[in-house]
N, C-alpha and C. Protein backbone atom coordinates (compact mmCIF):
# COMPACT_ATOMS: atom_id res chain seq x y z
N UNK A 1 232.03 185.74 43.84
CA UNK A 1 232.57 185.78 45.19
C UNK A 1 232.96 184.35 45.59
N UNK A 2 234.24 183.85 46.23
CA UNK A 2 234.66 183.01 46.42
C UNK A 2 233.87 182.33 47.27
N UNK A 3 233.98 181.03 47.96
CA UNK A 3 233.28 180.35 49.06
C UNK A 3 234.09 180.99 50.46
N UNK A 4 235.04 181.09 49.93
CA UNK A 4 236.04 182.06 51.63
C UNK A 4 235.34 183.18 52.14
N UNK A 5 235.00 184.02 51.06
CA UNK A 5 234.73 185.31 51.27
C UNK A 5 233.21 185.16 51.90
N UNK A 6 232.49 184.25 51.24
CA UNK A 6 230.94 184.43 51.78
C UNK A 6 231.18 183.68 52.87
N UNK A 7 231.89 182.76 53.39
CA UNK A 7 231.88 182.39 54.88
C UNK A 7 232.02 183.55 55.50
N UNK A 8 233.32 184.13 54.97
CA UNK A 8 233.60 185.29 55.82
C UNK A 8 232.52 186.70 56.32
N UNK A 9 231.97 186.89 55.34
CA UNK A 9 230.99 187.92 55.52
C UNK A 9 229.34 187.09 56.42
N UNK A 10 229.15 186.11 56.27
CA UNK A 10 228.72 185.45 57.00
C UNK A 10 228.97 185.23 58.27
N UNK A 11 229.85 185.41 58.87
CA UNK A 11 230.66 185.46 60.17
C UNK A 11 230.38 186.83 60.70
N UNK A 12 231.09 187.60 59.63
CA UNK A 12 230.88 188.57 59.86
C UNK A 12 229.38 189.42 60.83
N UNK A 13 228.61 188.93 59.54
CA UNK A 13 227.66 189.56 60.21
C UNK A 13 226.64 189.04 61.31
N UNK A 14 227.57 187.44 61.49
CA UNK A 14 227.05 186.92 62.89
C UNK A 14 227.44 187.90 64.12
N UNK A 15 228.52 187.87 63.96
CA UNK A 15 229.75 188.90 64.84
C UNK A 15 228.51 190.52 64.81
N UNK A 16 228.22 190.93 63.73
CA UNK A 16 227.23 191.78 64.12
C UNK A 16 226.56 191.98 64.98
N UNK A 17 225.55 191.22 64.31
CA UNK A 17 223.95 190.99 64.99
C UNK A 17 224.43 190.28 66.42
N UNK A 18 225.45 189.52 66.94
CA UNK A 18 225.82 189.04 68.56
C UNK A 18 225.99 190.13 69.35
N UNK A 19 227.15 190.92 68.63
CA UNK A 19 228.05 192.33 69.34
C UNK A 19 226.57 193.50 69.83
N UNK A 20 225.68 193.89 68.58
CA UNK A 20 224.81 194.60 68.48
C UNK A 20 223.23 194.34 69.55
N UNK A 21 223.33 193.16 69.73
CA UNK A 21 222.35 192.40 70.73
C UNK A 21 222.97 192.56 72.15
N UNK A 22 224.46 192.29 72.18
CA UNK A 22 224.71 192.28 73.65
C UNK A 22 225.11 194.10 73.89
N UNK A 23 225.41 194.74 72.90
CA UNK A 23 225.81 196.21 73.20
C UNK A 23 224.39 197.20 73.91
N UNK A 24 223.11 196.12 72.91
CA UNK A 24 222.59 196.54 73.25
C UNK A 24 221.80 196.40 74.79
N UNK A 25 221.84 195.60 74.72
CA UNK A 25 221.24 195.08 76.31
C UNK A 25 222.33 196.17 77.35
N UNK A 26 223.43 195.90 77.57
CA UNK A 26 224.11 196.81 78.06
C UNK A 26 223.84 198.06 78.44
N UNK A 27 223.89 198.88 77.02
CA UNK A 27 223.47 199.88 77.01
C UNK A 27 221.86 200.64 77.16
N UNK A 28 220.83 199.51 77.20
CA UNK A 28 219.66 199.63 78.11
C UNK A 28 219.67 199.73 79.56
N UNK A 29 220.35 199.06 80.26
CA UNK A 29 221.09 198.77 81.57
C UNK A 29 221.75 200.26 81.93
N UNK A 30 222.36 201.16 81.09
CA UNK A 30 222.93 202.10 81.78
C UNK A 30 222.85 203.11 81.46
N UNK A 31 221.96 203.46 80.37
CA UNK A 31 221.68 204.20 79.90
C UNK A 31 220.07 204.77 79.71
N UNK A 32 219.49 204.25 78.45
CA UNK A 32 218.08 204.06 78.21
C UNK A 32 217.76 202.96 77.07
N UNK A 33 216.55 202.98 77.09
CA UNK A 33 216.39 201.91 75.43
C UNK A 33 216.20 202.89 74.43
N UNK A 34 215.61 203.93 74.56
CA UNK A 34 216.01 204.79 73.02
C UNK A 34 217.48 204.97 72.72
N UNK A 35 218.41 205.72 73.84
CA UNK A 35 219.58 205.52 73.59
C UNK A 35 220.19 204.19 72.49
N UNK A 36 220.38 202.96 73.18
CA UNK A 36 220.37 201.43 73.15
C UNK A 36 219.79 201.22 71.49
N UNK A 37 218.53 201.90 71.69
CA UNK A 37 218.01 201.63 70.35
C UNK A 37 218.60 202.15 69.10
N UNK A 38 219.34 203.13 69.13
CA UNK A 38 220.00 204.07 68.19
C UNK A 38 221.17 203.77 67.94
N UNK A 39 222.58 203.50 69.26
CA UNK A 39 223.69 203.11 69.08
C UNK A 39 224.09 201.95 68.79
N UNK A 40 223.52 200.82 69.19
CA UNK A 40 223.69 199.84 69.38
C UNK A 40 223.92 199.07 67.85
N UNK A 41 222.56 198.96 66.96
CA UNK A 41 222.78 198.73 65.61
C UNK A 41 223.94 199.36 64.79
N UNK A 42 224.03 200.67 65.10
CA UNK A 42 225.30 201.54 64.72
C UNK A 42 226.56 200.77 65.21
N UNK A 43 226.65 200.36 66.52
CA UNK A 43 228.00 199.62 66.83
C UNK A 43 228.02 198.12 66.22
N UNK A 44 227.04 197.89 66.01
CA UNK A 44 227.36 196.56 65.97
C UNK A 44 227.62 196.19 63.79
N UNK A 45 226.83 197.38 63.70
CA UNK A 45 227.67 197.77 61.97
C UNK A 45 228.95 197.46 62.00
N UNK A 46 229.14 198.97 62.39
CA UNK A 46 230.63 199.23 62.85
C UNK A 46 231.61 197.61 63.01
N UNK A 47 231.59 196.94 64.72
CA UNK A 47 231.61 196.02 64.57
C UNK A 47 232.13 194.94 63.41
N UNK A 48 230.85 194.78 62.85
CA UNK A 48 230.68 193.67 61.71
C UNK A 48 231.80 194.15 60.55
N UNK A 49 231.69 195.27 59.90
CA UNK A 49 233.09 196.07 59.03
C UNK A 49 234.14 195.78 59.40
N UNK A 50 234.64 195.61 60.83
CA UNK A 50 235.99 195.68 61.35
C UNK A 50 236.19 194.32 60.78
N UNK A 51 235.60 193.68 61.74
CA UNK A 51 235.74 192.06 61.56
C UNK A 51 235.85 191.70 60.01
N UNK A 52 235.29 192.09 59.24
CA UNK A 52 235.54 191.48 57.98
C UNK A 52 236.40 192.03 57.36
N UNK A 53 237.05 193.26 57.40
CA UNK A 53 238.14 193.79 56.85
C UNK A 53 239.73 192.85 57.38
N UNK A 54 239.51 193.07 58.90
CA UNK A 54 240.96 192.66 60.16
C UNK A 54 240.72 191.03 59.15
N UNK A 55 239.64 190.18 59.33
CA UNK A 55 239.82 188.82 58.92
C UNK A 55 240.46 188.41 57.69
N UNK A 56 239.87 189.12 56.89
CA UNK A 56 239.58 189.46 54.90
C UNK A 56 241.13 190.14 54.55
N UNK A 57 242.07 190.72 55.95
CA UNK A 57 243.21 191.28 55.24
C UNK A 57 243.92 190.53 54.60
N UNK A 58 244.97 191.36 53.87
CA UNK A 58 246.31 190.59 53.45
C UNK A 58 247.18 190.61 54.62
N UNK A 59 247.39 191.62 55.08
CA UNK A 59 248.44 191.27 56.02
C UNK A 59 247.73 189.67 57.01
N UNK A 60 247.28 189.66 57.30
CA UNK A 60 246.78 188.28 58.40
C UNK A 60 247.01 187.52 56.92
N UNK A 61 246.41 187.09 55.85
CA UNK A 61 246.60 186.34 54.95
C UNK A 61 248.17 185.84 54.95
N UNK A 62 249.16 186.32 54.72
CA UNK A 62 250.41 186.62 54.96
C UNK A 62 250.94 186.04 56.20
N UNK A 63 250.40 186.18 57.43
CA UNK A 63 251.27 185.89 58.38
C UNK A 63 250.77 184.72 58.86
N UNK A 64 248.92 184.06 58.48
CA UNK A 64 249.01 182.48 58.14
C UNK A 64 249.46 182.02 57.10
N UNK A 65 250.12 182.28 56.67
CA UNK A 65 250.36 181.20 55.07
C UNK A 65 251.62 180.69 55.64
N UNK A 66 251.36 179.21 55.12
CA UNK A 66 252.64 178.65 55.31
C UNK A 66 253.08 177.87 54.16
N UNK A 67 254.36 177.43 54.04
CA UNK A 67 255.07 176.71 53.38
C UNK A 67 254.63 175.80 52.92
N UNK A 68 254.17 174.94 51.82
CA UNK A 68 253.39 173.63 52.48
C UNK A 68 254.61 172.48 51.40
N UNK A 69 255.77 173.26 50.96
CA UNK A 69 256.66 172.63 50.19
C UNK A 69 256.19 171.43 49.18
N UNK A 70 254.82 171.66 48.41
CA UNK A 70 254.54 171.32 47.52
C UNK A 70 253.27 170.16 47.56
N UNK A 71 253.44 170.13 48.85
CA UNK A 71 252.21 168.94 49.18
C UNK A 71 250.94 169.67 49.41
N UNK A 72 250.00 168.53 48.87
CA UNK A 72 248.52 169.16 48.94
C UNK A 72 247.80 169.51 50.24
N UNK A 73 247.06 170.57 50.00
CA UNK A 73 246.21 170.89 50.97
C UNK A 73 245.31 170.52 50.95
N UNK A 74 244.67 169.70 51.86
CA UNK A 74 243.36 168.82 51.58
C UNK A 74 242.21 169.88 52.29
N UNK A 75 242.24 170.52 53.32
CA UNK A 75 241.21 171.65 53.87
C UNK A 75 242.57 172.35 54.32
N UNK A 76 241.81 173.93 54.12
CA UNK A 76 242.38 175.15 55.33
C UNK A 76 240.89 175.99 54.86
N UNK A 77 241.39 176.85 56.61
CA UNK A 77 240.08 177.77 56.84
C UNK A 77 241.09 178.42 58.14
N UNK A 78 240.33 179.87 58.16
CA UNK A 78 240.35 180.87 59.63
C UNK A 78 240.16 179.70 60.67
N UNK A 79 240.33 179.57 61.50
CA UNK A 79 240.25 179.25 63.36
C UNK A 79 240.81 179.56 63.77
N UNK A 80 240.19 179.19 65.08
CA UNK A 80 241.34 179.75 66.48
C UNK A 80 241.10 178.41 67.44
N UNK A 81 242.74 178.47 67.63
CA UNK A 81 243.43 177.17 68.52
C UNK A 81 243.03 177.78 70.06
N UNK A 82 242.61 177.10 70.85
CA UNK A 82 242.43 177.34 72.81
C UNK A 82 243.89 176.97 72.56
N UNK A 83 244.92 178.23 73.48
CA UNK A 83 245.86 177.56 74.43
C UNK A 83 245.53 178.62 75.65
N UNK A 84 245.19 177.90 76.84
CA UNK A 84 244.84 178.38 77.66
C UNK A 84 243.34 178.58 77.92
N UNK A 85 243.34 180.24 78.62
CA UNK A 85 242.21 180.86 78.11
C UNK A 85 241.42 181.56 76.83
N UNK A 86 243.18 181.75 76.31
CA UNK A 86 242.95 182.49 74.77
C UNK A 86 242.45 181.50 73.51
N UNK A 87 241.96 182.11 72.81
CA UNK A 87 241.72 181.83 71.54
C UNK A 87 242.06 181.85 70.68
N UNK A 88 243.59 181.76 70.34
CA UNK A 88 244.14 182.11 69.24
C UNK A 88 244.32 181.85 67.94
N UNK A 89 244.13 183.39 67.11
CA UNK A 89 243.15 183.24 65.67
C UNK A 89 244.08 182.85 64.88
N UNK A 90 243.42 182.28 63.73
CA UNK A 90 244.57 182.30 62.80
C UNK A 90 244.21 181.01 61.94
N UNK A 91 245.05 180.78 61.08
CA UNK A 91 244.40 179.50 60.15
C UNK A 91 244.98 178.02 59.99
N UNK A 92 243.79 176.96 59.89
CA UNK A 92 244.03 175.53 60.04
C UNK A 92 244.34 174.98 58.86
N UNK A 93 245.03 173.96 58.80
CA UNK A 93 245.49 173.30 57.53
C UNK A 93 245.21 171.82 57.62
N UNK A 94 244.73 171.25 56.95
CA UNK A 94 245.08 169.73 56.64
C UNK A 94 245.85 169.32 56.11
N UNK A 95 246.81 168.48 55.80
CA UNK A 95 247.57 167.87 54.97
C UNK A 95 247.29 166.31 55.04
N UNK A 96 247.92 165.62 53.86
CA UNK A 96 247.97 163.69 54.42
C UNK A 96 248.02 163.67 55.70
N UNK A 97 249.33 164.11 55.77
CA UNK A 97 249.96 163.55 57.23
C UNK A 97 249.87 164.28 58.61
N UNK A 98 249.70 165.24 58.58
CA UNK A 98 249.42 166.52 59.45
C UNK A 98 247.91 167.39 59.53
N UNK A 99 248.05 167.72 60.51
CA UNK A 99 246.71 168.81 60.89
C UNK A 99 247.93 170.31 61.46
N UNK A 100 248.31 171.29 60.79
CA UNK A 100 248.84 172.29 61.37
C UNK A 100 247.99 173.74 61.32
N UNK A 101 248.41 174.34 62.86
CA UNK A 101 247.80 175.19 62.74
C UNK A 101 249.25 176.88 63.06
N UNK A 102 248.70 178.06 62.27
CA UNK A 102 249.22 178.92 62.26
C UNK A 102 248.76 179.94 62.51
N UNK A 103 249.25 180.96 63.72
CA UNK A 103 248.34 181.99 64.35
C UNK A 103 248.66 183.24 63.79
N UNK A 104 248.03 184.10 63.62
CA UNK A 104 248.62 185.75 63.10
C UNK A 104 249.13 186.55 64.02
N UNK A 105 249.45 187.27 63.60
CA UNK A 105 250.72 188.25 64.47
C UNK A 105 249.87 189.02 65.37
N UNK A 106 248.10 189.05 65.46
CA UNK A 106 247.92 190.06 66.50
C UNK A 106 246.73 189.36 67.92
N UNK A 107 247.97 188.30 67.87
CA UNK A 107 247.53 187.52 69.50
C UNK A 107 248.12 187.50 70.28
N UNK A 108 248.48 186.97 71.62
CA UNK A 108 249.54 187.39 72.77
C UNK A 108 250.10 186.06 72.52
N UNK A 109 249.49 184.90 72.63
CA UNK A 109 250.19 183.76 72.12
C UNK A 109 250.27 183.66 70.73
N UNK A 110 251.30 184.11 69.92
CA UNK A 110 250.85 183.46 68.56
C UNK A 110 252.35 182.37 68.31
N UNK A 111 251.95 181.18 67.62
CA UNK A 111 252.46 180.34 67.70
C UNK A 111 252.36 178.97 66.54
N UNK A 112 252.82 178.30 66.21
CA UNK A 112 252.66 177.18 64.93
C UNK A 112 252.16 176.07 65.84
N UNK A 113 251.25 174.88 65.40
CA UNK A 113 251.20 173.99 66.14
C UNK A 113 251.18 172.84 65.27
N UNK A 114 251.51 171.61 65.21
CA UNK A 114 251.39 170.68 64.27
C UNK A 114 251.18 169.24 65.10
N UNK A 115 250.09 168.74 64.16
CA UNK A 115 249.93 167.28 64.91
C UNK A 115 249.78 166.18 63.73
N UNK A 116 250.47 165.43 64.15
CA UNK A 116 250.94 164.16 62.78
C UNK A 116 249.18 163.63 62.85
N UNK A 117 248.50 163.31 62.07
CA UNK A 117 247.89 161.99 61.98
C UNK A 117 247.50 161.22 62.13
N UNK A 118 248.80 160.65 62.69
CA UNK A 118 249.10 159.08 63.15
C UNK A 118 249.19 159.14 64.79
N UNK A 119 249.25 160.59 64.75
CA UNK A 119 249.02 160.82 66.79
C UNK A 119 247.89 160.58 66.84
N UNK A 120 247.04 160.81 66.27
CA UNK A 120 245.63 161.52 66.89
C UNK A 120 244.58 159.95 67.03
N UNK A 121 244.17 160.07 68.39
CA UNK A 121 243.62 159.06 69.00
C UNK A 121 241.70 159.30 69.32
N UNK A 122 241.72 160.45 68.87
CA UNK A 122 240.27 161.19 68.36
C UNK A 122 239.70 162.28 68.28
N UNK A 123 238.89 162.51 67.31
CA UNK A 123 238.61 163.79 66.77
C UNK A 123 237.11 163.72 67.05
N UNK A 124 236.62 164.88 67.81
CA UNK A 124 234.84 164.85 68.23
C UNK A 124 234.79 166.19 68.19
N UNK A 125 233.32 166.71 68.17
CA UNK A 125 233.17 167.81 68.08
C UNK A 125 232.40 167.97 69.55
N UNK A 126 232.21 169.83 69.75
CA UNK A 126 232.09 170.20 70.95
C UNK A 126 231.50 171.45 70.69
N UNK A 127 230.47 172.20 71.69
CA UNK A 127 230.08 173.48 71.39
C UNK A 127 230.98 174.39 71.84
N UNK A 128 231.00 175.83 71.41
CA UNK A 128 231.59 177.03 72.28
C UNK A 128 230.94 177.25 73.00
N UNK A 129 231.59 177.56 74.31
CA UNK A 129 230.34 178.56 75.55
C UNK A 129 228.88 177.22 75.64
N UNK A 130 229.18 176.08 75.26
CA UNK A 130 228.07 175.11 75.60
C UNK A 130 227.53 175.44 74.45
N UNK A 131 227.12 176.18 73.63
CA UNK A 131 225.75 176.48 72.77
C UNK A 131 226.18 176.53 71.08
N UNK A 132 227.74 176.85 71.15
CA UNK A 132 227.81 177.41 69.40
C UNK A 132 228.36 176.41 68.75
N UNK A 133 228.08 175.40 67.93
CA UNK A 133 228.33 174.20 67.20
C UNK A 133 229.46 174.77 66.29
N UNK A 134 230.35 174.56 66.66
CA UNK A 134 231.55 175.31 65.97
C UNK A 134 233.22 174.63 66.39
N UNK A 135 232.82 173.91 67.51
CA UNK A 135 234.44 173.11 68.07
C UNK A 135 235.07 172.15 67.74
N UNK A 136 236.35 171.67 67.11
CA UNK A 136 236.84 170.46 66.93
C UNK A 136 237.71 170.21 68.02
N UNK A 137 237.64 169.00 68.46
CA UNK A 137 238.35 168.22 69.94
C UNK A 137 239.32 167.41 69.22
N UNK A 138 240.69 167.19 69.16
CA UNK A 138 241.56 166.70 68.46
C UNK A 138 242.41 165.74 70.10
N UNK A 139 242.37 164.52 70.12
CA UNK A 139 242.78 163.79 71.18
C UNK A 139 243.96 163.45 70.20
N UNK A 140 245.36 162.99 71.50
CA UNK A 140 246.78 162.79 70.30
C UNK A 140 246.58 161.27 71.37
N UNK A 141 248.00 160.41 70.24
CA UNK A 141 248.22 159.34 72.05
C UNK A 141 248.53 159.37 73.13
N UNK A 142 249.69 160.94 73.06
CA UNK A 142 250.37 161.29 74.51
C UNK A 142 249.40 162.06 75.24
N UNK A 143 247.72 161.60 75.50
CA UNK A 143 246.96 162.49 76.07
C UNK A 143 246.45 164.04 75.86
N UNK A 144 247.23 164.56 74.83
CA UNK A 144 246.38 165.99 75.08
C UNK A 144 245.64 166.28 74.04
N UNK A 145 244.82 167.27 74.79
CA UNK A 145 243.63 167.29 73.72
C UNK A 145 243.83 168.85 73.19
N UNK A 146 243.96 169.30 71.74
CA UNK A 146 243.54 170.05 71.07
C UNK A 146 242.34 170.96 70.68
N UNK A 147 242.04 171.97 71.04
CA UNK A 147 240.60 172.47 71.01
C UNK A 147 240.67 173.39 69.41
N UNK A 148 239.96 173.72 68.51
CA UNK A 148 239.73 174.46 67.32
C UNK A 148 238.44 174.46 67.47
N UNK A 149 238.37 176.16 66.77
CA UNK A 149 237.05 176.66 66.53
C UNK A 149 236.63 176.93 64.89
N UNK A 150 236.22 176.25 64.24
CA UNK A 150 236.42 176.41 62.63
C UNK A 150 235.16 176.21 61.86
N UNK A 151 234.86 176.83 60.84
CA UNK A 151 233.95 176.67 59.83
C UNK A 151 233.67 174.91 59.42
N UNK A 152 232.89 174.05 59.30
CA UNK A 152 232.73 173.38 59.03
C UNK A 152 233.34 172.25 59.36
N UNK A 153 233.36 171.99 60.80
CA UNK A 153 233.67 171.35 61.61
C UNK A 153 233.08 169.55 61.08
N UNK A 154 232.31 169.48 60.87
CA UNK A 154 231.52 168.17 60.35
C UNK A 154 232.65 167.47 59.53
N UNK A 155 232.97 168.81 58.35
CA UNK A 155 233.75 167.97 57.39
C UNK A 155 234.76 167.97 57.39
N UNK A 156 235.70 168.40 58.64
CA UNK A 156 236.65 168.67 58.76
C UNK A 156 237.27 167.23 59.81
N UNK A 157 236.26 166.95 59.97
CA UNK A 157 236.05 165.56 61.27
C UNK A 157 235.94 164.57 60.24
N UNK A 158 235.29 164.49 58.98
CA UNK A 158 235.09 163.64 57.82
C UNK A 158 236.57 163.25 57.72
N UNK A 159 237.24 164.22 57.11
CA UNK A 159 238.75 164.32 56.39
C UNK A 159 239.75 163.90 57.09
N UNK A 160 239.80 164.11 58.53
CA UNK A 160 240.69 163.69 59.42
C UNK A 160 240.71 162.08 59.45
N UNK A 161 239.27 161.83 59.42
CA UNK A 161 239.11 160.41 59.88
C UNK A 161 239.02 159.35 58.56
N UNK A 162 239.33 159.97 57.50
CA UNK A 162 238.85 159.59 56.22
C UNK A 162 241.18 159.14 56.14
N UNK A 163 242.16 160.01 56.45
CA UNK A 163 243.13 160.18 56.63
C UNK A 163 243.74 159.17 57.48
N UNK A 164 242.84 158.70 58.50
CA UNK A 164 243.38 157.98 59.80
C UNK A 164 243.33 156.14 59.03
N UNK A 165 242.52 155.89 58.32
CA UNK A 165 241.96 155.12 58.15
C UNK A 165 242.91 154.35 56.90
């Protein structure tokens, strides 16, 4: 099994056990806890399957892939770019000179984003929701800041800055 795939199922079944914890609380709340107790693990199965199939497809494989016209890829992985409120999924790339990102076809924003390099005035990391160690903060010179949510954020902050240098 590749290193992609066990991130992925790893995610996955974070996405579980989160979905299945909060379905369940919920469904104690409006229902009962035997109820809660029965469906809940069941949904949050459920759940966890979706997610790793929708992530793990080809089609999404497909509609991040990009061109990279022969130059190396130094990291890519699944994330999702903040524009806005949304989160939009889809996958990050490194290159020398570039950090681009490419969203899949089933977001309301989906969109390409690319940032040279030689923009970027700093890269820090940040939690989700305050708590989930999972954010990269990408500062350019013309002020704006970039938000990504990605697997291995540490070394992904390594590479950037390893690039800048």
């Amino acid at each position: 099994m590749t290193t992609e795939k066990k991130i992925l199922l790893r995610d996955s079944f974070y996405a579980a056990v989160i979905f299945a914890v909060v379905f369940g609380i919920i469904e104690t709340y409006m229902v009962s806890i035997p109820f809660a107790a029965v469906t809940a693990p069941i949904g949050g199965v459920l759940f966890g399957v979706f997610i790793y199939f929708f992530a793990g497809s080809k089609t999404v494989a497909k509609q991040t892939s990009i061109n990279s016209n022969g130059e190396e890829i130094i990291l890519s992985g699944r994330a999702n770019h903040f524009k806005g409120a949304e989160a939009v999924g889809g996958k990050l790339y490194l290159f020398k000179g570039r950090l681009e990102f490419k969203s899949h076809g089933f977001n309301i924003q989906n969109h390409e984003q690319c940032i040279d390099i030689a923009s970027i005035t700093g890269v820090t990391l940040y939690n989700s929701l305050g708590i989930i160690p999972n954010g990269l903060q990408i500062t350019t010179k013309d002020g704006k800041v970039e938000k990504f949510v990605i697997n291995g954020r540490k070394h992904w902050k390594e590479e950037i800055e390893k690039l800048q240098a």
